[in-house]
C-alpha atoms as a PDB file:
ATOM      1  CA  MET A   1      48.375 -63.039  13.318  1.00  0.00           C
ATOM      2  CA  ALA A   2      46.656 -60.280  14.816  1.00  0.00           C
ATOM      3  CA  GLY A   3      43.480 -61.865  15.082  1.00  0.00           C
ATOM      4  CA  THR A   4      45.010 -64.342  17.107  1.00  0.00           C
ATOM      5  CA  SER A   5      46.644 -61.897  19.181  1.00  0.00           C
ATOM      6  CA  LEU A   6      43.122 -59.993  19.649  1.00  0.00           C
ATOM      7  CA  LEU A   7      41.611 -63.246  20.603  1.00  0.00           C
ATOM      8  CA  ALA A   8      43.848 -64.376  23.211  1.00  0.00           C
ATOM      9  CA  LEU A   9      44.135 -60.523  24.781  1.00  0.00           C
ATOM     10  CA  ILE A  10      40.137 -60.931  24.708  1.00  0.00           C
ATOM     11  CA  ASP A  11      40.093 -64.097  26.210  1.00  0.00           C
ATOM     12  CA  ASP A  12      43.406 -62.612  28.875  1.00  0.00           C
ATOM     13  CA  ILE A  13      40.444 -60.231  29.450  1.00  0.00           C
ATOM     14  CA  VAL A  14      38.248 -62.105  30.110  1.00  0.00           C
ATOM     15  CA  THR A  15      40.232 -64.301  32.983  1.00  0.00           C
ATOM     16  CA  VAL A  16      41.149 -61.085  34.613  1.00  0.00           C
ATOM     17  CA  LEU A  17      37.391 -60.465  34.908  1.00  0.00           C
ATOM     18  CA  ASP A  18      36.522 -63.483  35.841  1.00  0.00           C
ATOM     19  CA  ASP A  19      38.972 -63.505  38.940  1.00  0.00           C
ATOM     20  CA  VAL A  20      38.190 -59.744  40.047  1.00  0.00           C
ATOM     21  CA  ALA A  21      34.538 -60.962  40.173  1.00  0.00           C
ATOM     22  CA  ALA A  22      35.398 -64.309  42.094  1.00  0.00           C
ATOM     23  CA  MET A  23      37.534 -61.917  44.614  1.00  0.00           C
ATOM     24  CA  THR A  24      34.944 -58.819  44.724  1.00  0.00           C
ATOM     25  CA  LYS A  25      32.434 -61.746  45.428  1.00  0.00           C
ATOM     26  CA  VAL A  26      34.472 -62.822  48.729  1.00  0.00           C
ATOM     27  CA  ALA A  27      35.082 -59.513  49.850  1.00  0.00           C
ATOM     28  CA  ALA A  28      31.046 -58.864  49.417  1.00  0.00           C
ATOM     29  CA  LYS A  29      30.914 -61.671  51.886  1.00  0.00           C
ATOM     30  CA  LYS A  30      33.094 -60.446  53.962  1.00  0.00           C
ATOM     31  CA  THR A  31      32.215 -57.179  54.136  1.00  0.00           C
ATOM     32  CA  ALA A  32      28.396 -57.955  54.589  1.00  0.00           C
ATOM     33  CA  GLY A  33      27.884 -57.337  58.441  1.00  0.00           C
ATOM     34  CA  VAL A  34      29.308 -53.874  58.112  1.00  0.00           C
ATOM     35  CA  LEU A  35      26.666 -52.998  54.950  1.00  0.00           C
ATOM     36  CA  GLY A  36      24.070 -54.140  57.812  1.00  0.00           C
ATOM     37  CA  ASP A  37      25.066 -51.775  60.287  1.00  0.00           C
ATOM     38  CA  ASP A  38      26.139 -49.230  57.488  1.00  0.00           C
ATOM     39  CA  LEU A  39      22.423 -49.614  56.087  1.00  0.00           C
ATOM     40  CA  ALA A  40      20.636 -49.590  59.896  1.00  0.00           C
ATOM     41  CA  LEU A  41      22.885 -46.474  61.057  1.00  0.00           C
ATOM     42  CA  ASN A  42      21.677 -44.531  57.462  1.00  0.00           C
ATOM     43  CA  ALA A  43      18.313 -44.994  57.719  1.00  0.00           C
ATOM     44  CA  GLU A  44      18.653 -44.212  61.293  1.00  0.00           C
ATOM     45  CA  GLN A  45      20.513 -40.976  60.600  1.00  0.00           C
ATOM     46  CA  VAL A  46      18.486 -39.549  57.625  1.00  0.00           C
ATOM     47  CA  SER A  47      14.650 -40.560  59.936  1.00  0.00           C
ATOM     48  CA  GLY A  48      13.361 -37.284  61.344  1.00  0.00           C
ATOM     49  CA  VAL A  49      13.003 -35.370  58.373  1.00  0.00           C
ATOM     50  CA  ARG A  50      10.197 -34.186  56.653  1.00  0.00           C
ATOM     51  CA  ALA A  51       8.633 -36.568  54.238  1.00  0.00           C
ATOM     52  CA  LYS A  52       9.210 -34.566  51.116  1.00  0.00           C
ATOM     53  CA  ARG A  53      12.596 -33.823  51.830  1.00  0.00           C
ATOM     54  CA  GLU A  54      13.449 -37.342  52.802  1.00  0.00           C
ATOM     55  CA  ILE A  55      15.078 -38.818  49.453  1.00  0.00           C
ATOM     56  CA  PRO A  56      17.385 -35.369  48.675  1.00  0.00           C
ATOM     57  CA  VAL A  57      18.727 -35.455  52.280  1.00  0.00           C
ATOM     58  CA  VAL A  58      19.533 -39.334  51.358  1.00  0.00           C
ATOM     59  CA  TRP A  59      21.159 -37.951  48.138  1.00  0.00           C
ATOM     60  CA  ALA A  60      22.806 -35.422  49.931  1.00  0.00           C
ATOM     61  CA  VAL A  61      24.095 -37.976  52.199  1.00  0.00           C
ATOM     62  CA  ALA A  62      24.704 -40.130  49.238  1.00  0.00           C
ATOM     63  CA  LYS A  63      26.945 -37.890  47.514  1.00  0.00           C
ATOM     64  CA  GLY A  64      29.106 -37.317  50.377  1.00  0.00           C
ATOM     65  CA  SER A  65      29.388 -41.077  50.857  1.00  0.00           C
ATOM     66  CA  PHE A  66      31.105 -40.523  47.149  1.00  0.00           C
ATOM     67  CA  ILE A  67      33.124 -38.184  48.288  1.00  0.00           C
ATOM     68  CA  ASN A  68      34.645 -40.399  51.372  1.00  0.00           C
ATOM     69  CA  LYS A  69      35.538 -43.354  48.676  1.00  0.00           C
ATOM     70  CA  LEU A  70      37.476 -41.154  46.525  1.00  0.00           C
ATOM     71  CA  ILE A  71      39.355 -40.427  49.666  1.00  0.00           C
ATOM     72  CA  LEU A  72      39.559 -43.951  51.378  1.00  0.00           C
ATOM     73  CA  VAL A  73      40.054 -46.118  48.020  1.00  0.00           C
ATOM     74  CA  PRO A  74      43.428 -44.573  46.917  1.00  0.00           C
ATOM     75  CA  ALA A  75      44.571 -43.857  50.548  1.00  0.00           C
ATOM     76  CA  ALA A  76      43.697 -47.723  50.943  1.00  0.00           C
ATOM     77  CA  LEU A  77      45.992 -48.833  47.423  1.00  0.00           C
ATOM     78  CA  LEU A  78      48.729 -46.506  48.195  1.00  0.00           C
ATOM     79  CA  ILE A  79      48.776 -48.555  51.509  1.00  0.00           C
ATOM     80  CA  SER A  80      49.065 -51.475  49.890  1.00  0.00           C
ATOM     81  CA  VAL A  81      51.931 -50.108  47.680  1.00  0.00           C
ATOM     82  CA  THR A  82      53.637 -48.428  49.715  1.00  0.00           C
ATOM     83  CA  LEU A  83      53.276 -50.193  53.397  1.00  0.00           C
ATOM     84  CA  PRO A  84      52.026 -53.756  52.264  1.00  0.00           C
ATOM     85  CA  TRP A  85      52.653 -54.888  55.905  1.00  0.00           C
ATOM     86  CA  LEU A  86      50.253 -52.527  57.231  1.00  0.00           C
ATOM     87  CA  ILE A  87      47.609 -54.032  56.216  1.00  0.00           C
ATOM     88  CA  LEU A  88      46.940 -56.488  58.429  1.00  0.00           C
ATOM     89  CA  PRO A  89      47.290 -54.660  61.467  1.00  0.00           C
ATOM     90  CA  LEU A  90      44.839 -51.808  60.266  1.00  0.00           C
ATOM     91  CA  LEU A  91      41.949 -54.783  59.441  1.00  0.00           C
ATOM     92  CA  MET A  92      42.685 -55.789  62.712  1.00  0.00           C
ATOM     93  CA  ILE A  93      42.585 -52.317  63.775  1.00  0.00           C
ATOM     94  CA  GLY A  94      38.672 -52.302  61.684  1.00  0.00           C
ATOM     95  CA  GLY A  95      37.690 -55.913  63.771  1.00  0.00           C
ATOM     96  CA  ALA A  96      38.370 -54.753  67.033  1.00  0.00           C
ATOM     97  CA  TYR A  97      36.973 -51.045  66.560  1.00  0.00           C
ATOM     98  CA  LEU A  98      33.603 -53.620  64.830  1.00  0.00           C
ATOM     99  CA  CYS A  99      33.532 -55.518  67.891  1.00  0.00           C
ATOM    100  CA  TYR A 100      33.703 -52.440  70.404  1.00  0.00           C
ATOM    101  CA  GLU A 101      31.271 -50.556  68.337  1.00  0.00           C
ATOM    102  CA  GLY A 102      28.610 -53.386  68.798  1.00  0.00           C
ATOM    103  CA  PHE A 103      29.309 -53.882  72.087  1.00  0.00           C
ATOM    104  CA  GLU A 104      29.235 -50.444  73.254  1.00  0.00           C
ATOM    105  CA  LYS A 105      26.047 -50.338  71.318  1.00  0.00           C
ATOM    106  CA  VAL A 106      24.391 -53.166  73.358  1.00  0.00           C
ATOM    107  CA  TYR A 107      25.430 -51.675  76.477  1.00  0.00           C
ATOM    108  CA  HIS A 108      24.008 -48.069  75.919  1.00  0.00           C
ATOM    109  CA  HIS A 109      21.175 -49.711  74.791  1.00  0.00           C
ATOM    110  CA  ILE A 110      20.802 -51.370  78.656  1.00  0.00           C
ATOM    111  CA  MET A 111      22.426 -48.894  80.692  1.00  0.00           C
ATOM    112  CA  HIS A 112      21.084 -46.047  79.165  1.00  0.00           C
ATOM    113  CA  ALA A 113      17.200 -46.593  78.160  1.00  0.00           C
ATOM    114  CA  LYS A 114      15.622 -43.814  79.776  1.00  0.00           C
ATOM    115  CA  GLU A 115      18.233 -41.054  78.488  1.00  0.00           C
ATOM    116  CA  GLU A 116      17.456 -42.999  74.723  1.00  0.00           C
ATOM    117  CA  LYS A 117      13.662 -42.721  75.346  1.00  0.00           C
ATOM    118  CA  GLU A 118      14.043 -38.921  76.249  1.00  0.00           C
ATOM    119  CA  ALA A 119      16.270 -38.149  73.179  1.00  0.00           C
ATOM    120  CA  ASP A 120      13.538 -39.504  70.692  1.00  0.00           C
ATOM    121  CA  GLN A 121      10.756 -37.131  72.843  1.00  0.00           C
ATOM    122  CA  ALA A 122      12.955 -34.387  71.931  1.00  0.00           C
ATOM    123  CA  LEU A 123      13.374 -35.695  68.148  1.00  0.00           C
ATOM    124  CA  VAL A 124       9.804 -35.500  67.722  1.00  0.00           C
ATOM    125  CA  GLN A 125       9.468 -32.155  69.404  1.00  0.00           C
ATOM    126  CA  ALA A 126      11.905 -30.812  67.551  1.00  0.00           C
ATOM    127  CA  PHE A 127      10.079 -31.677  64.151  1.00  0.00           C
ATOM    128  CA  HIS A 128       7.232 -30.360  65.376  1.00  0.00           C
ATOM    129  CA  ASN A 129       8.432 -26.717  66.707  1.00  0.00           C
ATOM    130  CA  PRO A 130       7.355 -24.275  64.098  1.00  0.00           C
ATOM    131  CA  LYS A 131      10.420 -22.398  65.524  1.00  0.00           C
ATOM    132  CA  GLN A 132      12.436 -25.490  64.670  1.00  0.00           C
ATOM    133  CA  ASP A 133      15.189 -24.371  61.530  1.00  0.00           C
ATOM    134  CA  MET A 134      14.731 -27.516  59.567  1.00  0.00           C
ATOM    135  CA  VAL A 135      17.679 -26.225  57.035  1.00  0.00           C
ATOM    136  CA  ALA A 136      20.263 -26.167  59.902  1.00  0.00           C
ATOM    137  CA  PHE A 137      18.305 -29.386  61.428  1.00  0.00           C
ATOM    138  CA  GLU A 138      19.010 -30.954  58.127  1.00  0.00           C
ATOM    139  CA  GLN A 139      22.271 -30.127  57.845  1.00  0.00           C
ATOM    140  CA  LYS A 140      23.126 -31.297  60.986  1.00  0.00           C
ATOM    141  CA  LYS A 141      21.607 -34.874  60.013  1.00  0.00           C
ATOM    142  CA  ILE A 142      23.736 -34.625  56.585  1.00  0.00           C
ATOM    143  CA  LYS A 143      27.217 -34.250  57.955  1.00  0.00           C
ATOM    144  CA  GLY A 144      26.031 -36.528  61.142  1.00  0.00           C
ATOM    145  CA  ALA A 145      25.543 -39.059  58.638  1.00  0.00           C
ATOM    146  CA  ILE A 146      28.612 -38.597  56.620  1.00  0.00           C
ATOM    147  CA  ARG A 147      30.699 -38.441  59.899  1.00  0.00           C
ATOM    148  CA  THR A 148      29.563 -42.233  59.795  1.00  0.00           C
ATOM    149  CA  ASP A 149      29.750 -43.338  56.550  1.00  0.00           C
ATOM    150  CA  PHE A 150      33.484 -42.459  56.981  1.00  0.00           C
ATOM    151  CA  ILE A 151      34.434 -45.086  59.498  1.00  0.00           C
ATOM    152  CA  LEU A 152      32.249 -47.201  57.875  1.00  0.00           C
ATOM    153  CA  SER A 153      33.197 -46.690  54.784  1.00  0.00           C
ATOM    154  CA  ALA A 154      37.005 -46.956  55.767  1.00  0.00           C
ATOM    155  CA  GLU A 155      36.295 -50.586  57.560  1.00  0.00           C
ATOM    156  CA  ILE A 156      34.176 -51.921  54.153  1.00  0.00           C
ATOM    157  CA  ILE A 157      37.395 -50.937  52.184  1.00  0.00           C
ATOM    158  CA  VAL A 158      39.899 -52.078  54.821  1.00  0.00           C
ATOM    159  CA  ILE A 159      38.003 -55.121  54.626  1.00  0.00           C
ATOM    160  CA  ALA A 160      37.534 -55.585  50.771  1.00  0.00           C
ATOM    161  CA  LEU A 161      41.761 -54.735  50.749  1.00  0.00           C
ATOM    162  CA  GLY A 162      42.912 -57.875  53.370  1.00  0.00           C
ATOM    163  CA  THR A 163      40.375 -60.443  51.438  1.00  0.00           C
ATOM    164  CA  VAL A 164      42.874 -59.141  48.403  1.00  0.00           C
ATOM    165  CA  ALA A 165      45.875 -58.429  49.939  1.00  0.00           C
ATOM    166  CA  ASN A 166      48.183 -61.151  48.214  1.00  0.00           C
ATOM    167  CA  GLN A 167      46.871 -59.888  44.476  1.00  0.00           C
ATOM    168  CA  PRO A 168      48.628 -57.964  42.155  1.00  0.00           C
ATOM    169  CA  PHE A 169      47.836 -54.452  42.518  1.00  0.00           C
ATOM    170  CA  SER A 170      45.269 -54.218  39.869  1.00  0.00           C
ATOM    171  CA  LYS A 171      43.706 -56.618  40.821  1.00  0.00           C
ATOM    172  CA  GLN A 172      43.801 -54.821  44.299  1.00  0.00           C
ATOM    173  CA  ALA A 173      42.280 -51.881  42.787  1.00  0.00           C
ATOM    174  CA  MET A 174      39.404 -53.352  40.706  1.00  0.00           C
ATOM    175  CA  VAL A 175      38.024 -55.444  43.684  1.00  0.00           C
ATOM    176  CA  VAL A 176      38.482 -52.123  46.551  1.00  0.00           C
ATOM    177  CA  ALA A 177      36.590 -50.061  43.799  1.00  0.00           C
ATOM    178  CA  SER A 178      33.925 -52.227  42.941  1.00  0.00           C
ATOM    179  CA  ILE A 179      32.923 -53.055  46.117  1.00  0.00           C
ATOM    180  CA  ALA A 180      33.078 -49.196  47.624  1.00  0.00           C
ATOM    181  CA  LEU A 181      30.882 -48.667  44.311  1.00  0.00           C
ATOM    182  CA  PHE A 182      28.765 -51.343  45.342  1.00  0.00           C
ATOM    183  CA  MET A 183      28.362 -50.788  48.681  1.00  0.00           C
ATOM    184  CA  THR A 184      27.316 -47.149  48.260  1.00  0.00           C
ATOM    185  CA  VAL A 185      24.495 -47.827  45.656  1.00  0.00           C
ATOM    186  CA  ALA A 186      23.389 -50.827  48.120  1.00  0.00           C
ATOM    187  CA  VAL A 187      23.617 -48.991  50.948  1.00  0.00           C
ATOM    188  CA  TYR A 188      21.878 -45.640  49.755  1.00  0.00           C
ATOM    189  CA  GLY A 189      19.586 -47.241  47.629  1.00  0.00           C
ATOM    190  CA  LEU A 190      17.840 -49.421  49.897  1.00  0.00           C
ATOM    191  CA  VAL A 191      17.876 -46.447  52.527  1.00  0.00           C
ATOM    192  CA  ALA A 192      15.941 -44.330  50.166  1.00  0.00           C
ATOM    193  CA  VAL A 193      13.409 -47.408  50.473  1.00  0.00           C
ATOM    194  CA  ILE A 194      13.496 -47.958  53.883  1.00  0.00           C
ATOM    195  CA  VAL A 195      13.021 -44.450  54.530  1.00  0.00           C
ATOM    196  CA  LYS A 196       9.802 -43.841  52.433  1.00  0.00           C
ATOM    197  CA  LEU A 197       7.618 -47.331  53.039  1.00  0.00           C
ATOM    198  CA  ASP A 198       6.216 -45.606  55.524  1.00  0.00           C
ATOM    199  CA  ASP A 199       5.044 -42.950  52.958  1.00  0.00           C
ATOM    200  CA  ALA A 200       4.059 -45.842  50.604  1.00  0.00           C
ATOM    201  CA  GLY A 201       1.437 -47.113  53.289  1.00  0.00           C
ATOM    202  CA  LEU A 202       0.168 -44.460  54.215  1.00  0.00           C
ATOM    203  CA  HIS A 203      -0.585 -43.348  50.214  1.00  0.00           C
ATOM    204  CA  LEU A 204      -1.787 -46.908  49.728  1.00  0.00           C
ATOM    205  CA  LEU A 205      -4.335 -46.420  53.305  1.00  0.00           C
ATOM    206  CA  ARG A 206      -5.471 -43.091  52.017  1.00  0.00           C
ATOM    207  CA  THR A 207      -6.930 -45.200  48.456  1.00  0.00           C
ATOM    208  CA  GLN A 208     -10.317 -43.895  48.216  1.00  0.00           C
ATOM    209  CA  GLY A 209     -13.728 -46.558  47.588  1.00  0.00           C
ATOM    210  CA  GLU A 210     -14.864 -49.839  48.577  1.00  0.00           C
ATOM    211  CA  THR A 211     -13.805 -51.659  46.336  1.00  0.00           C
ATOM    212  CA  ALA A 212     -12.265 -55.421  46.667  1.00  0.00           C
ATOM    213  CA  TRP A 213      -9.000 -53.868  44.788  1.00  0.00           C
ATOM    214  CA  VAL A 214      -9.221 -50.459  47.286  1.00  0.00           C
ATOM    215  CA  LYS A 215      -9.435 -52.828  50.381  1.00  0.00           C
ATOM    216  CA  VAL A 216      -6.370 -55.146  49.107  1.00  0.00           C
ATOM    217  CA  LYS A 217      -4.488 -51.684  48.783  1.00  0.00           C
ATOM    218  CA  LYS A 218      -5.211 -50.409  52.446  1.00  0.00           C
ATOM    219  CA  ALA A 219      -4.088 -53.944  53.901  1.00  0.00           C
ATOM    220  CA  ILE A 220      -1.340 -53.504  52.078  1.00  0.00           C
ATOM    221  CA  GLY A 221      -0.776 -50.098  52.936  1.00  0.00           C
ATOM    222  CA  SER A 222      -1.739 -50.551  56.639  1.00  0.00           C
ATOM    223  CA  GLY A 223       0.900 -53.881  56.755  1.00  0.00           C
ATOM    224  CA  LEU A 224       3.838 -51.389  55.545  1.00  0.00           C
ATOM    225  CA  LEU A 225       3.003 -48.980  58.064  1.00  0.00           C
ATOM    226  CA  SER A 226       3.226 -51.639  60.715  1.00  0.00           C
ATOM    227  CA  PHE A 227       6.369 -53.171  59.011  1.00  0.00           C
ATOM    228  CA  ALA A 228       8.193 -49.995  58.643  1.00  0.00           C
ATOM    229  CA  PRO A 229       9.343 -49.580  62.452  1.00  0.00           C
ATOM    230  CA  PHE A 230      10.058 -53.377  62.644  1.00  0.00           C
ATOM    231  CA  LEU A 231      12.371 -53.403  59.883  1.00  0.00           C
ATOM    232  CA  MET A 232      14.061 -50.587  61.568  1.00  0.00           C
ATOM    233  CA  ARG A 233      14.766 -52.751  65.126  1.00  0.00           C
ATOM    234  CA  SER A 234      15.840 -55.454  62.708  1.00  0.00           C
ATOM    235  CA  LEU A 235      17.945 -53.975  60.705  1.00  0.00           C
ATOM    236  CA  SER A 236      19.936 -52.754  63.992  1.00  0.00           C
ATOM    237  CA  ILE A 237      19.347 -56.087  65.474  1.00  0.00           C
ATOM    238  CA  ILE A 238      20.883 -57.790  62.577  1.00  0.00           C
ATOM    239  CA  GLY A 239      23.782 -55.325  61.937  1.00  0.00           C
ATOM    240  CA  THR A 240      24.975 -55.513  65.880  1.00  0.00           C
ATOM    241  CA  ALA A 241      25.100 -58.730  65.437  1.00  0.00           C
ATOM    242  CA  ALA A 242      26.798 -59.100  62.048  1.00  0.00           C
ATOM    243  CA  MET A 243      29.559 -56.684  63.881  1.00  0.00           C
ATOM    244  CA  PHE A 244      30.329 -59.161  66.196  1.00  0.00           C
ATOM    245  CA  MET A 245      30.709 -61.696  63.898  1.00  0.00           C
ATOM    246  CA  VAL A 246      32.287 -60.259  61.112  1.00  0.00           C
ATOM    247  CA  GLY A 247      34.922 -58.241  63.473  1.00  0.00           C
ATOM    248  CA  GLY A 248      35.391 -61.595  65.799  1.00  0.00           C
ATOM    249  CA  GLY A 249      36.341 -63.292  62.403  1.00  0.00           C
ATOM    250  CA  ILE A 250      38.795 -60.911  61.353  1.00  0.00           C
ATOM    251  CA  LEU A 251      40.488 -60.972  65.033  1.00  0.00           C
ATOM    252  CA  VAL A 252      40.289 -64.657  64.996  1.00  0.00           C
ATOM    253  CA  HIS A 253      41.883 -65.275  61.723  1.00  0.00           C
ATOM    254  CA  GLY A 254      44.415 -62.755  62.366  1.00  0.00           C
ATOM    255  CA  VAL A 255      45.819 -64.625  65.151  1.00  0.00           C
ATOM    256  CA  PRO A 256      47.384 -68.279  64.335  1.00  0.00           C
ATOM    257  CA  PHE A 257      46.092 -69.580  67.762  1.00  0.00           C
ATOM    258  CA  PHE A 258      42.453 -68.628  67.628  1.00  0.00           C
ATOM    259  CA  THR A 259      42.536 -70.146  64.590  1.00  0.00           C
ATOM    260  CA  LYS A 260      43.542 -73.761  65.740  1.00  0.00           C
ATOM    261  CA  GLN A 261      41.334 -73.349  68.369  1.00  0.00           C
ATOM    262  CA  GLU A 262      38.161 -72.507  66.079  1.00  0.00           C
ATOM    263  CA  GLN A 263      39.294 -75.780  64.077  1.00  0.00           C
ATOM    264  CA  GLN A 264      40.044 -77.872  67.110  1.00  0.00           C
ATOM    265  CA  ILE A 265      36.524 -77.130  68.426  1.00  0.00           C
ATOM    266  CA  GLU A 266      34.619 -77.390  64.867  1.00  0.00           C
ATOM    267  CA  HIS A 267      36.474 -80.953  64.399  1.00  0.00           C
ATOM    268  CA  TRP A 268      35.694 -82.099  67.651  1.00  0.00           C
ATOM    269  CA  VAL A 269      31.521 -81.392  67.010  1.00  0.00           C
ATOM    270  CA  GLU A 270      32.005 -82.900  64.020  1.00  0.00           C
ATOM    271  CA  THR A 271      32.860 -86.450  66.235  1.00  0.00           C
ATOM    272  CA  ILE A 272      29.347 -86.047  67.858  1.00  0.00           C
ATOM    273  CA  PRO A 273      27.086 -88.946  66.987  1.00  0.00           C
ATOM    274  CA  ALA A 274      24.332 -87.945  64.452  1.00  0.00           C
ATOM    275  CA  VAL A 275      24.549 -84.133  64.767  1.00  0.00           C
ATOM    276  CA  GLY A 276      27.837 -83.164  64.583  1.00  0.00           C
ATOM    277  CA  ASP A 277      27.904 -82.248  60.975  1.00  0.00           C
ATOM    278  CA  ILE A 278      25.112 -80.079  61.324  1.00  0.00           C
ATOM    279  CA  PHE A 279      26.474 -78.094  64.296  1.00  0.00           C
ATOM    280  CA  ALA A 280      29.657 -78.106  62.927  1.00  0.00           C
ATOM    281  CA  TRP A 281      28.471 -75.932  59.687  1.00  0.00           C
ATOM    282  CA  PHE A 282      27.362 -73.010  61.953  1.00  0.00           C
ATOM    283  CA  ILE A 283      30.583 -73.408  64.793  1.00  0.00           C
ATOM    284  CA  PRO A 284      32.887 -71.199  63.411  1.00  0.00           C
ATOM    285  CA  THR A 285      30.241 -68.530  63.304  1.00  0.00           C
ATOM    286  CA  LEU A 286      29.270 -69.136  66.705  1.00  0.00           C
ATOM    287  CA  TYR A 287      33.245 -68.858  67.921  1.00  0.00           C
ATOM    288  CA  ASN A 288      33.571 -65.814  65.784  1.00  0.00           C
ATOM    289  CA  ALA A 289      30.782 -63.999  67.108  1.00  0.00           C
ATOM    290  CA  VAL A 290      31.158 -65.135  71.136  1.00  0.00           C
ATOM    291  CA  PHE A 291      34.778 -63.840  70.518  1.00  0.00           C
ATOM    292  CA  GLY A 292      33.875 -60.534  68.983  1.00  0.00           C
ATOM    293  CA  ILE A 293      30.985 -60.243  72.127  1.00  0.00           C
ATOM    294  CA  LEU A 294      33.990 -60.566  74.365  1.00  0.00           C
ATOM    295  CA  ALA A 295      36.713 -58.586  72.373  1.00  0.00           C
ATOM    296  CA  GLY A 296      34.587 -55.604  72.516  1.00  0.00           C
ATOM    297  CA  GLY A 297      33.480 -55.651  75.880  1.00  0.00           C
ATOM    298  CA  VAL A 298      37.412 -55.589  76.360  1.00  0.00           C
ATOM    299  CA  VAL A 299      37.937 -52.737  74.370  1.00  0.00           C
ATOM    300  CA  LEU A 300      34.861 -51.325  75.749  1.00  0.00           C
ATOM    301  CA  LEU A 301      36.596 -51.588  79.038  1.00  0.00           C
ATOM    302  CA  MET A 302      40.230 -50.396  77.566  1.00  0.00           C
ATOM    303  CA  VAL A 303      38.686 -46.980  76.420  1.00  0.00           C
ATOM    304  CA  THR A 304      36.621 -46.445  79.227  1.00  0.00           C
ATOM    305  CA  LEU A 305      39.054 -46.538  82.121  1.00  0.00           C
ATOM    306  CA  VAL A 306      42.028 -44.558  79.896  1.00  0.00           C
ATOM    307  CA  ILE A 307      38.513 -41.728  79.812  1.00  0.00           C
ATOM    308  CA  LYS A 308      38.687 -41.990  83.425  1.00  0.00           C
ATOM    309  CA  ALA A 309      42.675 -41.472  83.564  1.00  0.00           C
ATOM    310  CA  LYS A 310      42.605 -38.443  81.080  1.00  0.00           C
ATOM    311  CA  SER A 311      39.700 -36.873  82.762  1.00  0.00           C
ATOM    312  CA  SER A 312      41.087 -37.650  86.336  1.00  0.00           C
ATOM    313  CA  PHE A 313      44.579 -35.873  84.924  1.00  0.00           C
ATOM    314  CA  MET A 314      43.362 -32.901  83.247  1.00  0.00           C
ATOM    315  CA  GLY A 315      41.557 -32.550  87.028  1.00  0.00           C
ATOM    316  CA  ALA A 316      44.480 -33.425  89.022  1.00  0.00           C
ATOM    317  CA  LYS A 317      46.630 -30.692  86.489  1.00  0.00           C
ATOM    318  CA  SER A 318      43.599 -27.707  86.621  1.00  0.00           C
END
């Protein structure tokens, strides 16, 4: 009898873990867009420090990220228990913020390309300036990266919570905690690899000798040195595109009218002879991305108008 009860308990535990694994997989897909942006932003944030200090800086930011999660996960679960109706509005706000952040990034890059170039040059000059306080420089980098992580972590956790909002609290807790832990390890593990790619390439390029194997090492090193900046640029572009797709998708699926429109367009495309099924496959992604771009532009316009109105009011008051 006791053995049967134990087997039943084990079976229940396995079933719950299977459910949690399946829901975690769904939540991971939903948060993948933010992961790409989180990865790109953190890799950019910790770049510029001296080579031997890159890993310690990444580790310091990772520890700050864990602390962020320790604050955000319980807060999100508390909202789920006490104010469950607030999850959807928070999710919509997170989606709108993703669209805004993506659009603002593209707009700033187009409109302020010269300023960005000057900022990069100033960073290089500061790096080579012997009078530069590198400890203070590192601390500034770390604090900035942790602040960025807090915002992106909040988005990830809210999105993950939104995917399991109708599940029992125990499953919500396990899924959200799993996503928080996985995202932190994945992001900062990959950031550590990315920031050391150029150092690995330089090490291989400096290999002494004239053997065939040495030549292969030097070729790999040269390839890594060329690939590292390309990877950084690619991550930034992919992360921005993902922000529009994920943020737009959250907004679309949060408003039944837009969800219905998306389905109608998809069904219409399916009726196109020969190519309908192929095109219909990526229509939802395209629809979400376009909607995300438009939503990001609207939010940026609203934010700009509010800032201008506030400045005008403060100027008139003074």
